[in-house]
Amino acid sequence: MTFELTDCELGRYHRDGFLIRERVFGSSEVAEFRDAAERAVTKAADLCQTGKTYLLDGKRFVDAGHVTVQFEHSPDSETVRVIEPVHELESRLDALVDDARIVEPMRGLVGTDEVALWTDKLNLKRPHEGSAFRWHQDSPYWVHDCSHVDRLPNVLVTFDDASVENGCLRVVRGSHTEGCFPGIADSTQLGGFYTDPECFDESQQVAMEVPAGSLVFFHPHSVHGSLPNRSDRPRRAMVLTYQPAGNPMLKSGRQRNV
Ligand SMILES: O=C(O)CCC(=O)C(=O)O
């Protein structure tokens, strides 16, 4: 059995900047991912006890070694929103890095036979609490640390059914073809990382409404974001980003070849 992308899928990825494969993982595997995600949240919260806390535009971040934990934005919230990297906190999530269902398509997107992990995140949107991700590209975050930023494709693995109501990922179709766009020039600390709305056509956004266990591959230059979770269902997902083998990871500087 091969999980390689077909020519048709590759063509769609290059045209749209994203590609969906639904129900790649079965329900028992998805249950394992959810359990692993919750254990990772507990471990990350423990790590934060000794980490370095800082605020960016009033949002709380904690660096514990090379692991960064973001909290929800309401004042004093103890709700974990993002953990980066997360694979090293839980063996079940680490195993996803090597899973052929992810790696074989990634070889085609990176364009090399051997690939490595660049970074990975656990993005958690709790019911009625999970906040939005404003429109952004990932490449401007990475361009100063990486000389091959065009070759850092992402894959989002959904741990819950994702819908408009619970704040599914949205990708702007065709926004990946012109490299890094300028950020928003306001007086905030994070504004420069959010894409200037004049640079892309918001009407081209596509909501990635997919069942749990699905994969959404998207380009490092694709403009993407998501709305808050207004539902009573969680929206948990892991985003893994790959690169050619032999290169160090973004945050730890270590190599994690597949
Ligand atoms: O999880 C989401 O809805 C957005 C994720 C995202 O934008 C990112 O991880 O860069």
mmCIF file of C-alpha atoms and ligand atoms in Angstrom:
data_model
loop_
_atom_site.group_PDB
_atom_site.id
_atom_site.type_symbol
_atom_site.label_atom_id
_atom_site.label_comp_id
_atom_site.label_asym_id
_atom_site.label_seq_id
_atom_site.Cartn_x
_atom_site.Cartn_y
_atom_site.Cartn_z
ATOM 1 C CA MET A 1 0.000 0.000 0.000
ATOM 2 C CA THR A 2 1.321 3.426 -0.874
ATOM 3 C CA PHE A 3 0.296 6.743 0.604
ATOM 4 C CA GLU A 4 2.183 8.855 -1.943
ATOM 5 C CA LEU A 5 0.306 11.764 -3.437
ATOM 6 C CA THR A 6 -1.098 11.221 -6.900
ATOM 7 C CA ASP A 7 -0.187 13.633 -9.696
ATOM 8 C CA CYS A 8 -3.706 15.012 -9.432
ATOM 9 C CA GLU A 9 -3.321 15.685 -5.689
ATOM 10 C CA LEU A 10 0.101 17.293 -6.209
ATOM 11 C CA GLY A 11 -1.398 19.480 -8.923
ATOM 12 C CA ARG A 12 -4.200 20.600 -6.576
ATOM 13 C CA TYR A 13 -1.683 21.368 -3.790
ATOM 14 C CA HIS A 14 0.433 23.484 -6.128
ATOM 15 C CA ARG A 15 -2.635 25.280 -7.518
ATOM 16 C CA ASP A 16 -4.534 25.905 -4.252
ATOM 17 C CA GLY A 17 -1.782 25.809 -1.602
ATOM 18 C CA PHE A 18 -3.628 23.089 0.326
ATOM 19 C CA LEU A 19 -4.860 19.540 -0.004
ATOM 20 C CA ILE A 20 -7.275 17.475 2.113
ATOM 21 C CA ARG A 21 -7.244 13.739 2.797
ATOM 22 C CA GLU A 22 -10.216 12.736 4.935
ATOM 23 C CA ARG A 23 -10.422 9.955 7.560
ATOM 24 C CA VAL A 24 -6.808 8.815 7.243
ATOM 25 C CA PHE A 25 -6.776 7.633 10.866
ATOM 26 C CA GLY A 26 -9.484 5.416 12.362
ATOM 27 C CA SER A 27 -11.524 6.146 15.470
ATOM 28 C CA SER A 28 -9.398 4.043 17.850
ATOM 29 C CA GLU A 29 -6.245 5.833 16.707
ATOM 30 C CA VAL A 30 -7.948 9.205 17.053
ATOM 31 C CA ALA A 31 -8.949 8.259 20.616
ATOM 32 C CA GLU A 32 -5.265 7.567 21.344
ATOM 33 C CA PHE A 33 -4.258 10.966 19.897
ATOM 34 C CA ARG A 34 -6.809 12.753 22.090
ATOM 35 C CA ASP A 35 -5.615 10.966 25.223
ATOM 36 C CA ALA A 36 -2.002 11.741 24.330
ATOM 37 C CA ALA A 37 -2.905 15.386 23.697
ATOM 38 C CA GLU A 38 -4.495 15.703 27.147
ATOM 39 C CA ARG A 39 -1.463 14.097 28.803
ATOM 40 C CA ALA A 40 0.762 16.542 26.901
ATOM 41 C CA VAL A 41 -1.312 19.460 28.212
ATOM 42 C CA THR A 42 -0.797 18.255 31.797
ATOM 43 C CA LYS A 43 2.946 17.874 31.222
ATOM 44 C CA ALA A 44 3.199 21.289 29.552
ATOM 45 C CA ALA A 45 1.343 22.941 32.452
ATOM 46 C CA ASP A 46 3.830 21.314 34.865
ATOM 47 C CA LEU A 47 6.787 22.516 32.793
ATOM 48 C CA CYS A 48 5.390 26.052 32.988
ATOM 49 C CA GLN A 49 5.905 26.092 36.777
ATOM 50 C CA THR A 50 9.624 26.584 36.191
ATOM 51 C CA GLY A 51 9.459 28.325 32.816
ATOM 52 C CA LYS A 52 9.964 31.954 31.851
ATOM 53 C CA THR A 53 6.692 33.874 31.481
ATOM 54 C CA TYR A 54 6.262 36.851 29.161
ATOM 55 C CA LEU A 55 3.419 38.828 27.631
ATOM 56 C CA LEU A 56 3.098 39.818 23.970
ATOM 57 C CA ASP A 57 0.210 42.230 23.380
ATOM 58 C CA GLY A 58 -1.151 41.073 26.744
ATOM 59 C CA LYS A 59 -1.122 37.380 25.714
ATOM 60 C CA ARG A 60 0.705 34.996 28.060
ATOM 61 C CA PHE A 61 3.525 32.784 26.780
ATOM 62 C CA VAL A 62 5.828 30.555 28.839
ATOM 63 C CA ASP A 63 9.165 29.230 27.573
ATOM 64 C CA ALA A 64 10.163 26.033 29.377
ATOM 65 C CA GLY A 65 13.502 25.113 27.839
ATOM 66 C CA HIS A 66 12.786 25.097 24.103
ATOM 67 C CA VAL A 67 9.071 24.319 24.573
ATOM 68 C CA THR A 68 6.756 27.338 24.273
ATOM 69 C CA VAL A 69 3.285 27.214 25.820
ATOM 70 C CA GLN A 70 0.653 29.810 24.902
ATOM 71 C CA PHE A 71 -2.351 30.403 27.134
ATOM 72 C CA GLU A 72 -5.821 31.593 26.238
ATOM 73 C CA HIS A 73 -6.114 35.361 26.133
ATOM 74 C CA SER A 74 -8.570 36.234 28.869
ATOM 75 C CA PRO A 75 -6.716 37.668 31.882
ATOM 76 C CA ASP A 76 -5.317 34.982 34.239
ATOM 77 C CA SER A 77 -6.523 32.126 32.015
ATOM 78 C CA GLU A 78 -4.844 28.815 32.871
ATOM 79 C CA THR A 79 -6.142 27.201 29.662
ATOM 80 C CA VAL A 80 -3.366 25.968 27.389
ATOM 81 C CA ARG A 81 -3.884 27.076 23.769
ATOM 82 C CA VAL A 82 -0.706 25.990 21.926
ATOM 83 C CA ILE A 83 2.293 23.776 22.802
ATOM 84 C CA GLU A 84 5.313 23.950 20.458
ATOM 85 C CA PRO A 85 7.020 21.531 20.011
ATOM 86 C CA VAL A 86 4.796 18.797 21.425
ATOM 87 C CA HIS A 87 6.037 15.525 19.912
ATOM 88 C CA GLU A 88 8.722 15.064 22.565
ATOM 89 C CA LEU A 89 6.188 15.251 25.420
ATOM 90 C CA GLU A 90 4.218 12.160 24.332
ATOM 91 C CA SER A 91 5.398 9.008 22.555
ATOM 92 C CA ARG A 92 2.058 8.565 20.714
ATOM 93 C CA LEU A 93 2.460 12.024 19.184
ATOM 94 C CA ASP A 94 6.146 11.381 18.461
ATOM 95 C CA ALA A 95 5.112 8.259 16.525
ATOM 96 C CA LEU A 96 3.004 10.430 14.209
ATOM 97 C CA VAL A 97 6.203 12.103 12.981
ATOM 98 C CA ASP A 98 7.224 8.767 11.392
ATOM 99 C CA ASP A 99 3.778 7.594 10.249
ATOM 100 C CA ALA A 100 3.837 6.573 6.572
ATOM 101 C CA ARG A 101 0.417 8.154 6.015
ATOM 102 C CA ILE A 102 1.989 11.523 6.723
ATOM 103 C CA VAL A 103 5.585 10.936 5.652
ATOM 104 C CA GLU A 104 4.951 9.534 2.157
ATOM 105 C CA PRO A 105 2.867 12.535 1.059
ATOM 106 C CA MET A 106 5.397 14.845 2.722
ATOM 107 C CA ARG A 107 8.257 13.403 0.659
ATOM 108 C CA GLY A 108 6.403 14.569 -2.434
ATOM 109 C CA LEU A 109 5.729 18.039 -1.012
ATOM 110 C CA VAL A 110 9.268 18.598 0.330
ATOM 111 C CA GLY A 111 10.702 17.135 -2.881
ATOM 112 C CA THR A 112 13.260 14.810 -1.242
ATOM 113 C CA ASP A 113 13.299 11.086 -0.458
ATOM 114 C CA GLU A 114 14.427 11.711 3.100
ATOM 115 C CA VAL A 115 12.635 14.216 5.297
ATOM 116 C CA ALA A 116 12.931 15.571 8.835
ATOM 117 C CA LEU A 117 10.687 17.467 11.215
ATOM 118 C CA TRP A 118 11.021 21.268 11.268
ATOM 119 C CA THR A 119 8.502 21.976 14.050
ATOM 120 C CA ASP A 120 5.193 20.731 15.437
ATOM 121 C CA LYS A 121 2.381 22.219 17.522
ATOM 122 C CA LEU A 122 -0.648 21.109 19.428
ATOM 123 C CA ASN A 123 -3.418 23.648 18.875
ATOM 124 C CA LEU A 124 -6.287 23.372 21.339
ATOM 125 C CA LYS A 125 -9.578 25.205 21.111
ATOM 126 C CA ARG A 126 -11.658 24.412 24.152
ATOM 127 C CA PRO A 127 -15.476 24.701 23.958
ATOM 128 C CA HIS A 128 -16.683 28.338 24.080
ATOM 129 C CA GLU A 129 -13.143 29.438 24.981
ATOM 130 C CA GLY A 130 -10.767 28.584 22.142
ATOM 131 C CA SER A 131 -9.670 31.832 20.505
ATOM 132 C CA ALA A 132 -9.115 32.817 16.879
ATOM 133 C CA PHE A 133 -5.879 32.686 14.895
ATOM 134 C CA ARG A 134 -5.688 35.852 12.773
ATOM 135 C CA TRP A 135 -4.759 35.622 9.097
ATOM 136 C CA HIS A 136 -1.056 34.883 8.770
ATOM 137 C CA GLN A 137 1.558 32.977 6.794
ATOM 138 C CA ASP A 138 3.962 30.700 8.664
ATOM 139 C CA SER A 139 6.947 31.599 6.468
ATOM 140 C CA PRO A 140 7.571 35.077 7.989
ATOM 141 C CA TYR A 141 7.942 33.422 11.419
ATOM 142 C CA TRP A 142 10.600 31.091 10.061
ATOM 143 C CA VAL A 143 12.431 33.007 7.350
ATOM 144 C CA HIS A 144 15.131 34.324 9.691
ATOM 145 C CA ASP A 145 15.949 30.828 11.014
ATOM 146 C CA CYS A 146 15.828 28.816 7.807
ATOM 147 C CA SER A 147 17.330 29.072 4.326
ATOM 148 C CA HIS A 148 14.745 26.730 2.745
ATOM 149 C CA VAL A 149 11.503 28.340 3.880
ATOM 150 C CA ASP A 150 9.734 27.400 0.615
ATOM 151 C CA ARG A 151 10.251 23.731 1.530
ATOM 152 C CA LEU A 152 8.484 23.605 4.893
ATOM 153 C CA PRO A 153 5.047 22.095 4.141
ATOM 154 C CA ASN A 154 2.588 21.711 7.014
ATOM 155 C CA VAL A 155 0.071 19.021 7.771
ATOM 156 C CA LEU A 156 -2.786 19.534 10.223
ATOM 157 C CA VAL A 157 -4.061 16.317 11.818
ATOM 158 C CA THR A 158 -7.572 16.749 13.214
ATOM 159 C CA PHE A 159 -8.164 15.104 16.597
ATOM 160 C CA ASP A 160 -11.855 16.188 16.627
ATOM 161 C CA ASP A 161 -14.435 16.755 13.910
ATOM 162 C CA ALA A 162 -13.691 20.269 12.645
ATOM 163 C CA SER A 163 -16.488 22.627 11.610
ATOM 164 C CA VAL A 164 -17.163 26.324 11.222
ATOM 165 C CA GLU A 165 -18.845 26.279 14.657
ATOM 166 C CA ASN A 166 -15.808 24.935 16.533
ATOM 167 C CA GLY A 167 -13.310 27.117 14.677
ATOM 168 C CA CYS A 168 -11.895 24.941 11.919
ATOM 169 C CA LEU A 169 -8.761 25.949 10.027
ATOM 170 C CA ARG A 170 -9.339 28.250 7.022
ATOM 171 C CA VAL A 171 -6.882 28.554 4.145
ATOM 172 C CA VAL A 172 -6.927 31.263 1.473
ATOM 173 C CA ARG A 173 -6.878 29.448 -1.843
ATOM 174 C CA GLY A 174 -3.983 30.488 -4.112
ATOM 175 C CA SER A 175 -2.336 32.805 -1.544
ATOM 176 C CA HIS A 176 0.920 30.809 -1.517
ATOM 177 C CA THR A 177 2.371 31.841 -4.878
ATOM 178 C CA GLU A 178 4.019 35.204 -4.074
ATOM 179 C CA GLY A 179 6.302 34.397 -1.125
ATOM 180 C CA CYS A 180 6.219 36.306 2.164
ATOM 181 C CA PHE A 181 3.721 39.166 2.339
ATOM 182 C CA PRO A 182 4.214 42.208 4.580
ATOM 183 C CA GLY A 183 2.691 42.179 8.050
ATOM 184 C CA ILE A 184 0.292 44.685 9.562
ATOM 185 C CA ALA A 185 2.077 47.920 10.455
ATOM 186 C CA ASP A 186 0.430 48.886 13.717
ATOM 187 C CA SER A 187 2.020 49.600 17.053
ATOM 188 C CA THR A 188 1.473 46.092 18.469
ATOM 189 C CA GLN A 189 4.193 43.504 19.150
ATOM 190 C CA LEU A 190 2.593 40.749 17.068
ATOM 191 C CA GLY A 191 1.039 42.845 14.274
ATOM 192 C CA GLY A 192 4.012 42.304 11.979
ATOM 193 C CA PHE A 193 3.255 38.572 11.909
ATOM 194 C CA TYR A 194 -0.353 39.022 10.712
ATOM 195 C CA THR A 195 -0.691 39.350 6.955
ATOM 196 C CA ASP A 196 -1.614 42.754 5.531
ATOM 197 C CA PRO A 197 -5.217 42.251 4.294
ATOM 198 C CA GLU A 198 -4.437 44.302 1.161
ATOM 199 C CA CYS A 199 -2.136 41.495 -0.037
ATOM 200 C CA PHE A 200 -4.638 38.668 -0.439
ATOM 201 C CA ASP A 201 -8.249 38.062 -1.388
ATOM 202 C CA GLU A 202 -10.154 37.065 1.745
ATOM 203 C CA SER A 203 -13.098 35.890 -0.374
ATOM 204 C CA GLN A 204 -10.927 32.963 -1.478
ATOM 205 C CA GLN A 205 -10.889 31.444 2.039
ATOM 206 C CA VAL A 206 -11.902 27.806 2.333
ATOM 207 C CA ALA A 207 -13.109 26.356 5.662
ATOM 208 C CA MET A 208 -11.462 22.977 6.323
ATOM 209 C CA GLU A 209 -14.557 21.208 7.652
ATOM 210 C CA VAL A 210 -13.281 17.646 7.992
ATOM 211 C CA PRO A 211 -13.906 14.681 10.292
ATOM 212 C CA ALA A 212 -11.502 13.700 13.070
ATOM 213 C CA GLY A 213 -8.516 11.743 11.770
ATOM 214 C CA SER A 214 -8.195 13.808 8.578
ATOM 215 C CA LEU A 215 -5.120 15.509 7.132
ATOM 216 C CA VAL A 216 -4.923 19.024 5.715
ATOM 217 C CA PHE A 217 -1.614 19.680 3.952
ATOM 218 C CA PHE A 218 -0.847 23.370 3.405
ATOM 219 C CA HIS A 219 1.992 25.433 1.979
ATOM 220 C CA PRO A 220 4.315 27.522 4.224
ATOM 221 C CA HIS A 221 3.293 30.659 2.280
ATOM 222 C CA SER A 222 -0.472 29.945 2.389
ATOM 223 C CA VAL A 223 -2.403 32.606 4.278
ATOM 224 C CA HIS A 224 -4.439 30.827 6.932
ATOM 225 C CA GLY A 225 -6.242 31.372 10.223
ATOM 226 C CA SER A 226 -9.362 30.385 12.116
ATOM 227 C CA LEU A 227 -12.290 31.782 14.111
ATOM 228 C CA PRO A 228 -13.028 31.163 17.810
ATOM 229 C CA ASN A 229 -14.673 27.976 19.020
ATOM 230 C CA ARG A 230 -18.285 29.031 19.674
ATOM 231 C CA SER A 231 -19.520 25.466 20.150
ATOM 232 C CA ASP A 232 -19.686 23.079 23.076
ATOM 233 C CA ARG A 233 -17.284 20.692 21.312
ATOM 234 C CA PRO A 234 -13.460 20.824 21.514
ATOM 235 C CA ARG A 235 -11.329 21.431 18.429
ATOM 236 C CA ARG A 236 -7.915 19.831 18.959
ATOM 237 C CA ALA A 237 -5.360 19.407 16.186
ATOM 238 C CA MET A 238 -1.646 18.846 15.701
ATOM 239 C CA VAL A 239 0.315 20.665 13.012
ATOM 240 C CA LEU A 240 3.556 19.022 11.837
ATOM 241 C CA THR A 241 5.990 20.789 9.531
ATOM 242 C CA TYR A 242 8.626 18.894 7.541
ATOM 243 C CA GLN A 243 11.856 19.797 5.739
ATOM 244 C CA PRO A 244 14.682 18.039 3.863
ATOM 245 C CA ALA A 245 16.493 15.506 6.100
ATOM 246 C CA GLY A 246 19.703 16.481 7.883
ATOM 247 C CA ASN A 247 18.507 19.923 8.998
ATOM 248 C CA PRO A 248 17.923 21.008 12.610
ATOM 249 C CA MET A 249 14.509 21.648 14.116
ATOM 250 C CA LEU A 250 13.338 25.222 14.671
ATOM 251 C CA LYS A 251 13.292 25.419 18.451
ATOM 252 C CA SER A 252 15.606 22.759 19.883
ATOM 253 C CA GLY A 253 18.247 22.888 17.135
ATOM 254 C CA ARG A 254 18.320 19.079 17.222
ATOM 255 C CA GLN A 255 17.773 16.877 14.178
ATOM 256 C CA ARG A 256 14.624 14.745 14.039
ATOM 257 C CA ASN A 257 14.999 12.771 10.828
ATOM 258 C CA VAL A 258 12.198 10.411 9.868
HETATM 259 O O1 LIG B 1 -5.194 25.732 14.539
HETATM 260 C C1 LIG B 1 -5.599 26.669 13.851
HETATM 261 O O2 LIG B 1 -6.794 26.903 13.668
HETATM 262 C C2 LIG B 1 -4.633 27.609 13.183
HETATM 263 C C3 LIG B 1 -3.272 27.057 13.197
HETATM 264 C C4 LIG B 1 -2.249 27.992 12.721
HETATM 265 O O3 LIG B 1 -2.533 28.988 12.172
HETATM 266 C C5 LIG B 1 -0.860 27.645 12.908
HETATM 267 O O4 LIG B 1 -0.565 26.717 13.674
HETATM 268 O O5 LIG B 1 -0.020 28.320 12.300
#
